[in-house]
Coordinates of C-alpha atoms in Angstrom, one line a residue:
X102 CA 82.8 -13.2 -98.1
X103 CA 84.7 -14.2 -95.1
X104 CA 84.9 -11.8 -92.6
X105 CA 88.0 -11.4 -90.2
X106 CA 87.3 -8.0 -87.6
X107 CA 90.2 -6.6 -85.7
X108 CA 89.4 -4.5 -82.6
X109 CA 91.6 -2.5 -80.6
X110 CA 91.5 -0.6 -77.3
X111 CA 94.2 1.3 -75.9
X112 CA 93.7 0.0 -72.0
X113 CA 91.6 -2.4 -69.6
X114 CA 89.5 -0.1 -68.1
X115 CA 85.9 -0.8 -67.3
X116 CA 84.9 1.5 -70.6
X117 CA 87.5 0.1 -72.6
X118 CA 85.9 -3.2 -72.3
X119 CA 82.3 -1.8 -72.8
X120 CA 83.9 -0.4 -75.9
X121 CA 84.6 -4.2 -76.9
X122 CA 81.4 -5.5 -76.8
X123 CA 79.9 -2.4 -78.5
X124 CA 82.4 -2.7 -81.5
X125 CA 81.3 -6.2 -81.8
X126 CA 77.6 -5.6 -82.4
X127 CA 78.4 -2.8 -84.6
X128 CA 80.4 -5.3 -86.6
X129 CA 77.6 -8.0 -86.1
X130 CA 74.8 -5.7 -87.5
X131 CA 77.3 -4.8 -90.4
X132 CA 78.4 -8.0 -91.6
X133 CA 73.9 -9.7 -91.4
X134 CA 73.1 -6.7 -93.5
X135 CA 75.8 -8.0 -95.9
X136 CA 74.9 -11.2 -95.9
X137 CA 78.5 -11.9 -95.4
X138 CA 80.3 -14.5 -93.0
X139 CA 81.9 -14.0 -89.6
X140 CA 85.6 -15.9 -89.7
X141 CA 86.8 -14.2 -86.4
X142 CA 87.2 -11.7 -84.7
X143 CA 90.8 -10.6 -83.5
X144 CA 91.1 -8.4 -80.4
X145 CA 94.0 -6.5 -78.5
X146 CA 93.8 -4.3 -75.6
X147 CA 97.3 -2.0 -75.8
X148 CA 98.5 0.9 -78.2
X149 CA 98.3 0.6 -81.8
X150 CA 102.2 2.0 -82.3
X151 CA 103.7 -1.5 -82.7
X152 CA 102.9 -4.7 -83.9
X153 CA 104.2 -6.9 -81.0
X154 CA 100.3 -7.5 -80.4
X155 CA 99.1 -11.2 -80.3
X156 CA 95.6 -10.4 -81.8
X157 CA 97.3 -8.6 -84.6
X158 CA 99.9 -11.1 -85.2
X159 CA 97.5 -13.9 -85.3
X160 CA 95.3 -11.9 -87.7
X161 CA 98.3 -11.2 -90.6
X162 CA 99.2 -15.1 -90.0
X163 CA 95.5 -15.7 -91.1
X164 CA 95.8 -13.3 -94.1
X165 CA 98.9 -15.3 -95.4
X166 CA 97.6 -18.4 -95.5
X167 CA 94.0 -16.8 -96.8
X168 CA 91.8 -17.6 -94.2
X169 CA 89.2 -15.1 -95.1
X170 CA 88.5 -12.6 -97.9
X171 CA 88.1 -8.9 -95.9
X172 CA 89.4 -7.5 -93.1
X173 CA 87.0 -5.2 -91.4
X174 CA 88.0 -2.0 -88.6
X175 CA 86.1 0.3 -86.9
X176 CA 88.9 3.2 -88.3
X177 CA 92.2 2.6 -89.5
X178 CA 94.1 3.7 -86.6
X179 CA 92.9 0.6 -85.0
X180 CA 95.0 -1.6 -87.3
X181 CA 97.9 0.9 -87.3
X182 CA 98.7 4.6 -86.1
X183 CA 102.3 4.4 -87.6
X184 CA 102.7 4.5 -91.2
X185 CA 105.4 1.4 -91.8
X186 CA 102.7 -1.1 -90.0
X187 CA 99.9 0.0 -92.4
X188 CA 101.9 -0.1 -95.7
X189 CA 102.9 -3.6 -94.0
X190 CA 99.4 -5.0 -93.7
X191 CA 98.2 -3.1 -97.1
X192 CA 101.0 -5.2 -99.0
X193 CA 100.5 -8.4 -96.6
X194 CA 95.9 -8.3 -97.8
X195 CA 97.0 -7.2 -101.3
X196 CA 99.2 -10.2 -101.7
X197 CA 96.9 -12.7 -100.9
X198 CA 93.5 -11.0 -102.6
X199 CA 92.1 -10.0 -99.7
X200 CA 90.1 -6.3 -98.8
X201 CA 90.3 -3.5 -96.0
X202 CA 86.9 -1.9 -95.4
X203 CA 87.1 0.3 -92.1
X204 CA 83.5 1.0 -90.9
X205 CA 84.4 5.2 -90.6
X206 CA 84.2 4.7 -95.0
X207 CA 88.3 6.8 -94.9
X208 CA 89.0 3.2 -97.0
X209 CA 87.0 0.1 -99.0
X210 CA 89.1 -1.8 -101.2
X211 CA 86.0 -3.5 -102.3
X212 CA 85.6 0.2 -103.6
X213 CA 88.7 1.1 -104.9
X214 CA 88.6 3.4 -102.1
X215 CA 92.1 3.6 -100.6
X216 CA 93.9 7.0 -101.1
X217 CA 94.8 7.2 -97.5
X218 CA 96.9 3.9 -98.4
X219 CA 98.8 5.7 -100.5
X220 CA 99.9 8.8 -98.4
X221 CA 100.9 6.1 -95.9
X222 CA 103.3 4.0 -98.2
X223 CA 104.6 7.0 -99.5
X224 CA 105.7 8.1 -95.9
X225 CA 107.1 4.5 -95.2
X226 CA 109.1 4.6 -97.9
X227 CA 110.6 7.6 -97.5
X228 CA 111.4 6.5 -93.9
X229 CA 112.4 3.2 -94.8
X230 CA 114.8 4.2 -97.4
X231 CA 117.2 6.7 -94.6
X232 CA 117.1 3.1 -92.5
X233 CA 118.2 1.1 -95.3
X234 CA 121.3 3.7 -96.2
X235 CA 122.1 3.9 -92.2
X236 CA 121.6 -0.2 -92.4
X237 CA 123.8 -0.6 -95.3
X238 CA 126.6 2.1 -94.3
X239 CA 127.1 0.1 -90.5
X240 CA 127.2 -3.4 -92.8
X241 CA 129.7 -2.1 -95.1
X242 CA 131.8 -0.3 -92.2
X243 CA 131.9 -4.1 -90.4
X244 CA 132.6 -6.2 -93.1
X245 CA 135.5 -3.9 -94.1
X246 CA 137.0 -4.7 -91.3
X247 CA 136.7 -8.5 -92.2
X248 CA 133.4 -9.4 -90.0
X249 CA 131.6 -12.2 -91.7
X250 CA 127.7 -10.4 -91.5
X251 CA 126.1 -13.7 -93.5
X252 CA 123.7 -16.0 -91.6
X253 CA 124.8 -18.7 -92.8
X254 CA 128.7 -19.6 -93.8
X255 CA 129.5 -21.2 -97.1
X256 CA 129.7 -25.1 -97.1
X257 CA 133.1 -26.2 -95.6
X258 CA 133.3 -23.5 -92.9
X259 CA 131.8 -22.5 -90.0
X260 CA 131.1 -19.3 -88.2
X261 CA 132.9 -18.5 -84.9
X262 CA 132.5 -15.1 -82.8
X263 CA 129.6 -13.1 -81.7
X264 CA 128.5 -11.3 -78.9
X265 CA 131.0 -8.3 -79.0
X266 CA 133.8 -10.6 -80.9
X267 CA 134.3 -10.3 -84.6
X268 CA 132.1 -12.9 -86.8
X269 CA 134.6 -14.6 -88.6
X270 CA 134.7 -18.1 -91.2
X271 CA 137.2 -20.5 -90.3
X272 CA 137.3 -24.5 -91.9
X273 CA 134.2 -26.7 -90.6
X274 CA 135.4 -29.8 -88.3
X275 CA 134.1 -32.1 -90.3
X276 CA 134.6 -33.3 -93.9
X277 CA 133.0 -31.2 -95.8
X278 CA 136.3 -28.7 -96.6
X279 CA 137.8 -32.1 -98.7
X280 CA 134.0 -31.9 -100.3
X281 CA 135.0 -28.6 -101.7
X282 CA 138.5 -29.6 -102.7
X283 CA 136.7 -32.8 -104.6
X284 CA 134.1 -30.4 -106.3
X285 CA 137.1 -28.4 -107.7
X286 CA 139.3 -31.4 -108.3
X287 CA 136.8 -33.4 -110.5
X288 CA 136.0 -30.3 -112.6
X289 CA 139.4 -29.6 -113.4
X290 CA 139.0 -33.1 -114.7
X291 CA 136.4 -32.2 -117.2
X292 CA 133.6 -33.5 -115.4
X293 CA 130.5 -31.3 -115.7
X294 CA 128.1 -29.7 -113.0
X295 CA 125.3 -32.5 -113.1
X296 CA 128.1 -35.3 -113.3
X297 CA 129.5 -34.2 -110.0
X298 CA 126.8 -33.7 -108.6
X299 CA 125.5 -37.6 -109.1
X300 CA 128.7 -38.7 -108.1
X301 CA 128.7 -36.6 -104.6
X302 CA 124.9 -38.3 -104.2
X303 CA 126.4 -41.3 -105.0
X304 CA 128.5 -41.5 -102.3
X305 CA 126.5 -40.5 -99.8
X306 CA 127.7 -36.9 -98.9
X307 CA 125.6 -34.0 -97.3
X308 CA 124.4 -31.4 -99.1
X309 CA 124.4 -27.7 -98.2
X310 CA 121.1 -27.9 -97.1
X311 CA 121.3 -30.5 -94.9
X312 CA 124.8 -29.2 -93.2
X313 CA 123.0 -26.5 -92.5
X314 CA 120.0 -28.3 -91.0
X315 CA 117.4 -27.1 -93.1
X316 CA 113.8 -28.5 -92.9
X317 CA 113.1 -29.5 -96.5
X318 CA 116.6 -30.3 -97.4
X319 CA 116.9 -32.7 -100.2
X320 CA 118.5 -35.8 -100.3
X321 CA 120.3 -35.5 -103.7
X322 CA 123.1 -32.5 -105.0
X323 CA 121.8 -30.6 -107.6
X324 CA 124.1 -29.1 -110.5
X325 CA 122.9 -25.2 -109.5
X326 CA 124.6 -26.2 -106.1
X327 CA 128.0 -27.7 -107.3
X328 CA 128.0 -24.3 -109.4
X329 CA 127.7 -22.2 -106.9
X330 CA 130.9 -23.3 -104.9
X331 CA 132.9 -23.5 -107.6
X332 CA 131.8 -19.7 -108.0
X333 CA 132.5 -18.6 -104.7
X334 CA 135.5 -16.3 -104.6
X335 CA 135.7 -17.4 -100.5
X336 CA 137.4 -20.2 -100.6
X337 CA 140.5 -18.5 -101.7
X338 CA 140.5 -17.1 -98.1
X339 CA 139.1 -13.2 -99.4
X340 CA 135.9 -12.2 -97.5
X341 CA 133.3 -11.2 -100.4
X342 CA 130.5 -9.5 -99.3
X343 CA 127.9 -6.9 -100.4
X344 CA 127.7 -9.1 -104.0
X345 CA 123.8 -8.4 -104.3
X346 CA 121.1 -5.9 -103.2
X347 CA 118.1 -5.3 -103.4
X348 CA 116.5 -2.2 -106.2
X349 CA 114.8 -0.8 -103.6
X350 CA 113.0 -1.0 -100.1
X351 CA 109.9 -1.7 -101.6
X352 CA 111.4 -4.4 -103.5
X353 CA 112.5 -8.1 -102.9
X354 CA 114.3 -8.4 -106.3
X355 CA 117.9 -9.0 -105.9
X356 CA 120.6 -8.0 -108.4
X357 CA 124.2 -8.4 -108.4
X358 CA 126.9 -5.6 -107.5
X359 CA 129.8 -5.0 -109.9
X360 CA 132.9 -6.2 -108.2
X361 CA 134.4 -2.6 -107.8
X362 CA 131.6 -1.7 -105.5
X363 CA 131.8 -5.6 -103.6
X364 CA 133.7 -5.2 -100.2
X365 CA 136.4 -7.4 -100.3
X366 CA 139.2 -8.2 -97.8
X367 CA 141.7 -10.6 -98.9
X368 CA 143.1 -13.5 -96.6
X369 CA 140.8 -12.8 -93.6
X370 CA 140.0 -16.9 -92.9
X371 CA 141.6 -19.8 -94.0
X372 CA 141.8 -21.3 -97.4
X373 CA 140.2 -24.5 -99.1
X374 CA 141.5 -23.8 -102.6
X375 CA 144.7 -22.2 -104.0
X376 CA 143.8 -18.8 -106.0
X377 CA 145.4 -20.9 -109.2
X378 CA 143.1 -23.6 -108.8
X379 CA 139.7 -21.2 -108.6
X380 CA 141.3 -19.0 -111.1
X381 CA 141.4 -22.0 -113.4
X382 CA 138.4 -23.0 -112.7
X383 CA 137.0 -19.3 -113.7
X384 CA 138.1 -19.9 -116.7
X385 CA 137.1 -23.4 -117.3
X386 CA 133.7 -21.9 -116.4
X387 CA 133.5 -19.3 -118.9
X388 CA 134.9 -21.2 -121.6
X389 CA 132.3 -24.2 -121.2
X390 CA 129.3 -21.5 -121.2
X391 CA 130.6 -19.7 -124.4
X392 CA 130.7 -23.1 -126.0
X393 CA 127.3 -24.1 -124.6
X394 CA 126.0 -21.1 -126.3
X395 CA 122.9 -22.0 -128.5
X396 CA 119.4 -21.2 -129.4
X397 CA 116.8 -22.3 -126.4
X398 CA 116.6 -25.9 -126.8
X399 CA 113.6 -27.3 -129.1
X400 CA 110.7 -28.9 -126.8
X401 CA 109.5 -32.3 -128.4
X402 CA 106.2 -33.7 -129.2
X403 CA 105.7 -35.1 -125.5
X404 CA 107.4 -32.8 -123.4
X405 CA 105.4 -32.2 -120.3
X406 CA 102.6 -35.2 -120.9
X407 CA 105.0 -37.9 -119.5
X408 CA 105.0 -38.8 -116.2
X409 CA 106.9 -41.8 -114.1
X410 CA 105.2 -44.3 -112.8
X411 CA 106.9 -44.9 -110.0
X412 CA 109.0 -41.3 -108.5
X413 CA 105.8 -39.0 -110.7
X414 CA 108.4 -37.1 -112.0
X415 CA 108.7 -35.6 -116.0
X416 CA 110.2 -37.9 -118.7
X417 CA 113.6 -35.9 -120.4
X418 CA 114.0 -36.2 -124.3
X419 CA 117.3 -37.5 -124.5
X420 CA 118.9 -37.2 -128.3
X421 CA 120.8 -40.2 -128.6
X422 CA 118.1 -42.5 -127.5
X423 CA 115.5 -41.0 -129.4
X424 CA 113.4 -41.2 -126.4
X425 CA 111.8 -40.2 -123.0
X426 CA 114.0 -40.7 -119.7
X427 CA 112.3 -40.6 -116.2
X428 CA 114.1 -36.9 -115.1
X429 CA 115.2 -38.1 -111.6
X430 CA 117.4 -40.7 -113.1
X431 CA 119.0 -38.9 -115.7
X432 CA 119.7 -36.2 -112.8
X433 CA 120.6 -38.4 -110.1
X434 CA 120.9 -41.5 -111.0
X435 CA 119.5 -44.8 -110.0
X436 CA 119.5 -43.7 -106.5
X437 CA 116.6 -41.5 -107.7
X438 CA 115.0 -44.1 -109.6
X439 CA 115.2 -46.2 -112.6
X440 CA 115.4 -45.7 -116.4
X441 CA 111.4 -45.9 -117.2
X442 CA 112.2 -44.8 -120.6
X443 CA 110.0 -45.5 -124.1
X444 CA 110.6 -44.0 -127.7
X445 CA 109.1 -41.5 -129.4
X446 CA 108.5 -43.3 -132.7
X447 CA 107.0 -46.1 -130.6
X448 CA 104.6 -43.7 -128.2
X449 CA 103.2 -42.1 -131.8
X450 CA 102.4 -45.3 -133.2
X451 CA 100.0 -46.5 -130.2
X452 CA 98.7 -43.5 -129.7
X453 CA 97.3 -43.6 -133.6
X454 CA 96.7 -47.1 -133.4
X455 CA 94.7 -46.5 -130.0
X456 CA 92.5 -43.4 -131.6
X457 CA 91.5 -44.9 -135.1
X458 CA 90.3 -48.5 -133.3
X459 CA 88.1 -46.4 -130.7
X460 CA 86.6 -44.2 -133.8
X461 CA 86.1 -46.8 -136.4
X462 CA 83.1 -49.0 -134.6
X463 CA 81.0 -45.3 -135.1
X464 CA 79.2 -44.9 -138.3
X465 CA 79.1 -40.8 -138.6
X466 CA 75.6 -39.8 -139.1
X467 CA 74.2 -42.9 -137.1
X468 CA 76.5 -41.0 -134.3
X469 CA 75.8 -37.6 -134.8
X470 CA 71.7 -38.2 -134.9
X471 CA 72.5 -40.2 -131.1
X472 CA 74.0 -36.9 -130.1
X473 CA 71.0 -34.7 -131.0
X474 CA 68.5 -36.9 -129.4
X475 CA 70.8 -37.3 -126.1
X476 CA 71.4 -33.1 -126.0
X477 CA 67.6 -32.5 -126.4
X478 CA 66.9 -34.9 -123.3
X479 CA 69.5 -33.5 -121.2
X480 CA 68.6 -29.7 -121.7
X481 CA 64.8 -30.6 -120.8
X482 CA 66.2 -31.7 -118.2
X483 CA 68.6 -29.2 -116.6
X484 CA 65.8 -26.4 -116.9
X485 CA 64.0 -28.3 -114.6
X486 CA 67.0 -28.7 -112.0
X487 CA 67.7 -24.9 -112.2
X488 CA 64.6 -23.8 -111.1
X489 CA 65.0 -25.8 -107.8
X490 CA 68.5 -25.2 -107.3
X491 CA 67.7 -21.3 -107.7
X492 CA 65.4 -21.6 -105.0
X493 CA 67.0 -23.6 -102.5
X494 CA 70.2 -21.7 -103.1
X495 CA 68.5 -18.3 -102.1
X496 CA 66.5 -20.1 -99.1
X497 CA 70.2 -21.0 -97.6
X498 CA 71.2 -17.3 -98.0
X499 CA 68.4 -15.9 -96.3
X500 CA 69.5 -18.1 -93.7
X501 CA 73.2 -16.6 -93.2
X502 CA 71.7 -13.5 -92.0
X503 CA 69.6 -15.4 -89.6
X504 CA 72.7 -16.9 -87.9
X505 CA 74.5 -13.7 -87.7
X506 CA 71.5 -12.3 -85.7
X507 CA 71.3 -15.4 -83.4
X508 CA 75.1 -14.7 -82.6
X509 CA 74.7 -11.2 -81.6
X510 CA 72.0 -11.7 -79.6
X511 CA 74.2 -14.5 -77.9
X512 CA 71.6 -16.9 -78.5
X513 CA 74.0 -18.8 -80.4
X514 CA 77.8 -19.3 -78.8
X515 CA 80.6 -18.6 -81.9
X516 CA 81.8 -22.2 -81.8
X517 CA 78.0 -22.7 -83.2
X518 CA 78.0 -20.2 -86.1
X519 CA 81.0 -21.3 -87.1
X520 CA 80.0 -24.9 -87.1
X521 CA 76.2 -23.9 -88.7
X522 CA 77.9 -21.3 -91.7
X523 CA 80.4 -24.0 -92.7
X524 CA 77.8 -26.5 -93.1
X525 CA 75.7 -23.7 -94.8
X526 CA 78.4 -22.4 -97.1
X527 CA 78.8 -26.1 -98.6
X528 CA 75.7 -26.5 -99.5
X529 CA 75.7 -23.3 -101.3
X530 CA 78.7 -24.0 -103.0
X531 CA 78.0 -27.5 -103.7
X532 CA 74.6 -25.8 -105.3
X533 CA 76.4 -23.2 -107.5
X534 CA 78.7 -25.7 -108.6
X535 CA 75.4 -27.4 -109.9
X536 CA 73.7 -25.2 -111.5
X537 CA 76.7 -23.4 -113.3
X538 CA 77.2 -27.1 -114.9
X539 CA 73.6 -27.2 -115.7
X540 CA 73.7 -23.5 -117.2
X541 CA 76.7 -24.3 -119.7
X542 CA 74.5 -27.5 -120.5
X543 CA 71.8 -25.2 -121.2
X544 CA 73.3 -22.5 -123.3
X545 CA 75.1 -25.2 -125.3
X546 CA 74.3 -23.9 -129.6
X547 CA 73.0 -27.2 -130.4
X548 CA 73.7 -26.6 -134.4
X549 CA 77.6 -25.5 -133.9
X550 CA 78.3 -28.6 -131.2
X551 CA 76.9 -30.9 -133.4
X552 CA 78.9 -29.6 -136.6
X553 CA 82.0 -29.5 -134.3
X554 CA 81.7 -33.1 -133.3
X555 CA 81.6 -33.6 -136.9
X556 CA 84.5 -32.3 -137.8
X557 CA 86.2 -34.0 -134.7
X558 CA 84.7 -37.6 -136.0
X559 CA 86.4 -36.5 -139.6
X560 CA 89.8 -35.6 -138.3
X561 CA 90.2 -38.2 -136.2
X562 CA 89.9 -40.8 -138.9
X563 CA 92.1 -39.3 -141.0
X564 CA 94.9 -39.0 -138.9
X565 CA 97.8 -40.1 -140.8
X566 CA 100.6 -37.7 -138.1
X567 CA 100.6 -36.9 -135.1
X568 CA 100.7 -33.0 -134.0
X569 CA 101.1 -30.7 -130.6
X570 CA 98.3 -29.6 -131.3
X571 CA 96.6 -33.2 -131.7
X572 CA 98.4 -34.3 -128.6
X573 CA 97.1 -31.5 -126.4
X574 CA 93.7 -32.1 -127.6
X575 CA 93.3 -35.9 -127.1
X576 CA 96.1 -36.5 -124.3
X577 CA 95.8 -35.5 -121.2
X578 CA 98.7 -37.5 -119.5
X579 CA 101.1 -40.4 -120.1
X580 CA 102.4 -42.7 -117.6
X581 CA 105.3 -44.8 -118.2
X582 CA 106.2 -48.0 -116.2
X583 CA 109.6 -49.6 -115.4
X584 CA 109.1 -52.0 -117.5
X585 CA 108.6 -49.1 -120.5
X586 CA 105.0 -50.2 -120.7
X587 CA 102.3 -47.0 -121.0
X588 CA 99.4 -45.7 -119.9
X589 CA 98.0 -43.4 -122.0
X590 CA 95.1 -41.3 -120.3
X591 CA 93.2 -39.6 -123.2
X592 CA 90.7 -36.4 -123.2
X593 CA 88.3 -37.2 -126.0
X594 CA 85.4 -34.8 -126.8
X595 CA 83.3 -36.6 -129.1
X596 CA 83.3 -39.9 -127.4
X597 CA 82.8 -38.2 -123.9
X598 CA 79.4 -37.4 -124.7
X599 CA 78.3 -40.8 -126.4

C-alpha cells in the first residue's frame, strides 16, 4: 500500500511547526507497523475552510492520476472542516480505488468504516442543491434576455461582449459561416452525414475542434459532427439555450429538456440559414432515421480480430464486397488511409488450411504421452522455485519496515526511501509475479489437462467450418496489409505447451 499523508496546521507559529514534525513520526511509526509504503507526504500551514491550499491541491491531482492507494490524516478536519470539500475528496479517492484512514479511527475505508462520510454528503447536497436552483434561476433570467451564457459559440459564429456588456453570437470572420451553408446545401442534395463529412476533409476545412483550438482536435470531420449543425436550431438566428441539464447535483448525467421548458428568443444574432431551409432539413432528418429503422446490425465472423497494418485501425464488413475494409478509409477516405481490404470466404479458408497443416505432423497418443512426461518435469520443478521465492519474498518485506525506521530517525533523507522502496517493491512484484505462475503450474489436474488437450487435438482435425467460437479460441489477432496479404497471429493451447 502506497501511502500519501496530508498534514495541516492552522498557522506558523513556533508550535505549529513542532506540531509538523510530531505528526510526521506519528505517521512514520504507523505506516512501519503496517508494513506499508511512504509515497509522500502533503503539508499546508492555513485553515482547513477552503481548498485554495497548494499541499491539498497537489494531493487530489495525485489521487486522480492514482499515485498511491490510501490517504492517511491525523483527523478529518485536517482534510476538510466544510462539508462540500469532504464529499469532494470522498468522491475524488472513491473514483480512483483509493482509501481514507484518519489516525483518530472516526473513518477507515479499508474498514468500511465511513458513516461520518455520509452525514457530510448528505449536508453538501442539500446545500448544493439551493446553489444550483439560485445558479440556474440567474442563467435563465440572462439568457431570456438574449445573453449567449455558452463557452464556446457554435461553428460559424463568434462570441462578442463581456465584462458588463451582453454576451452575444454574431457571424465568425472567417469562412466557416459558407461551411455551414455547404453542410445544409449538400444534404438537401441527398448526400448523407458520413458523405459530407469526407468531402469537408477532403477539401481541407477545419473542424469544430480545431476552430475552437482544442488540444486533441482531429484532423478529419466526423458524421456525429456534420449532425449536430444540421440540428442546431441557432442558425436560424433564435438563441436556444437551457436544452440539457443535469438529474441532479450529485450527478454528471445529462438529459435533454423538452422544448416548452428550452429558453428561446427568436432573432437575437444573425442568420446562416433560412428557417425553410433548417425546417427542411428537420424533416429530411426524421424521415431518413424512420427509414433507417432496423434491428441492431448482425456482427460477422471477424469483427473486432482485424486490424490495419498500416493506420492500426478495425477492418468494416462491408455487404457488397463481401469483405473487411480498413475503418479509416471507409470513414474518411484515402486521406485516412488506403483500402487494406481481404474477403471473408478467403480469410476462412487460410485460417483452416493454416490449423489442419500445423496439427497433422502430431500423432495423438505419441503427443499426449510427450505432454505427461513434460508436465511431471515441470511441476518437480516449480515446487522447488516456490520454496525460494517464498522466502526471499518475506526477507524483502521485512526490509520495508526497516526503511521506514531509518527515515524517521532521519538516518535516511526521503529522496533515499523513495529511491530504496521502489527498487524494493519491484523485486517483490517481479517475485509474486513468479511464484503465482509457478502456483497455477503447480495446481494444474494433470488427468483433466491431458483429456482436454485431447479433445482440442480431436476438434481441431475435424474442422470442416469455421465458428465465433473457434475464432476466439485459436485467433488472437489479424493483420491485414495494403497489399490484402494477412497475418494471422494465433492462440493455440495444445501446441503452446509442446
Amino acid at each position: 500500500m502506497r501511502c500519501a499523508v496530508y498534514i495541516r496546521v492552522s498557522t506558523n507559529r513556533e508550535e505549529q511547526k513542532s506540531s509538523l514534525e510530531n505528526q510526521k513520526d506519528l505517521f512514520y511509526r504507523y505506516i512501519a507497523d503496517k508494513g506499508w509504503d511512504l509515497y509522500d507526504f502533503y503539508v499546508d500551514v492555513e485553515s482547513g475552510t477552503t481548498d485554495k491550499r497548494e499541499g491539498l491541491k497537489r494531493l487530489i491531482a495525485d489521487a486522480e492520476e492514482r499515485k498511491f492507494d490510501v490517504i492517511l490524516a491525523k483527523e478529518l478536519s485536517r482534510l476538510a472542516r466544510n462539508v462540500g470539500l469532504a464529499s469532494k475528496i470522498k468522491e475524488i479517492a472513491a473514483k480512483n480505488r483509493i482509501d481514507i484512514i484518519t489516525l483518530d479511527n472516526a473513518i477507515n475505508t479499508v474498514n468500511g468504516d465511513q458513516n461520518f462520510f455520509g452525514l457530510f454528503a448528505w449536508a453538501y447536497e442539500l446545500e448544493a442543491q439551493h446553489t444550483s436552483r439560485r445558479v440556474k434561476d440567474t442563467f435563465r433570467t440572462k439568457a431570456s434576455q438574449g445573453e449567449f451564457k455558452g463557452s464556446v459559440p457554435p461553428y460559424g459564429y463568434r462570441i462578442v461582449g463581456g465584462k458588463g456588456e451582453r454576451r452575444r453570437l454574431e457571424l465568425a470572420k472567417d469562412d466557416t459561416p459558407n461551411v455551414v451553408k455547404r453542410i445544409f446545401r449538400m444534404y438537401l442534395e441527398g448526400r448523407g452525414f458520413d458523405a459530407i463529412a469526407r468531402a469537408l476533409t477532403r477539401e481541407g476545412y477545419p473542424t469544430p475542434a480545431q476552430v475552437i483550438g482544442k488540444a486533441n482536435a482531429g484532423l478529419y470531420w466526423h458524421g456525429s459532427s456534420v449532425k449536430l449543425i444540421l440540428s442546431n436550431p441557432h442558425y436560424v438566428g433564435d438563441l436556444v439555450q437551457g436544452r440539457q441539464t443535469t438529474r441532479s447535483v450529485t450527478s454528471k448525467v445529462r438529459e435533454e429538456v423538452p422544448k416548452d421548458k428550452q429558453i428561446i428568443v427568436p432573432n437575437v444574432h444573425p442568420a446562416i440559414i433560412s428557417r425553410e431551409d433548417f425546417e427542411a432539413v428537420q424533416r429530411y432528418m426524421q424521415g431518413r432515421k424512420q427509414q433507417q429503422a432496423k434491428p441492431k446490425a448482425k456482427k460477422h465472423l471477424f469483427t473486432n480480430y482485424l486490424y490495419c497494418a498500416d493506420c492500426g485501425k478495425s477492418l468494416w464488413y462491408v455487404q457488397h464486397r463481401k469483405g473487411y475494409v480498413c475503418g479509416n478509409y471507409y470513414k474518411h477516405g484515402r486521406h485516412a488511409c488506403s483500402q487494406h481490404s481481404v474477403k471473408e470466404k478467403e480469410l476462412i479458408d487460410v485460417i483452416l488450411h493454416d490449423i489442419k497443416c500445423m496439427a497433422t505432423p502430431f500423432n495423438d497418443d505419441l503427443l499426449i504421452k510427450r505432454l505427461e512426461l513434460k508436465t511431471k518435469e515441470v511441476k518437480r520443478q516449480a515446487e522447488k522455485q516456490i520454496q525460494t521465492l517464498t522466502q526471499q519474498i518475506e526477507k524483502l518485506k521485512a526490509e520495508k519496515k526497516e526503511f521506514i525506521r531509518l527515515l524517521a530517525s532521519r538516518s535516511i533523507t526521503e529522496d533515499d526511501y523513495k529511491e530504496i522502496t521502489e527498487d524494493n517493491n519491484n523485486k517483490i512484484i517481479e517475485l509474486q509475479n513468479k511464484l503465482r505462475n509457478l502456483l497455477s503450474v503447480r495446481n494444474v489436474n494433470d488427468a483433466e489437462m491431458l483429456v482436454k488437450l485431447r479433445q482440442e487435438l480431436k476438434q481441431i482435425m475435424s474442422f470442416d467450418n469455421l465458428t465465433p467460437e473457434m475464432v476466439h479460441r485459436l485467433v488472437n489477432k489479424i493483420v491485414v496489409k495494403a497489399d490484402g496479404s494477412v497475418n494471422i497471429h494465433y492462440k493455440f493451447t495444445a501446441t503452446a505447451l509442446i
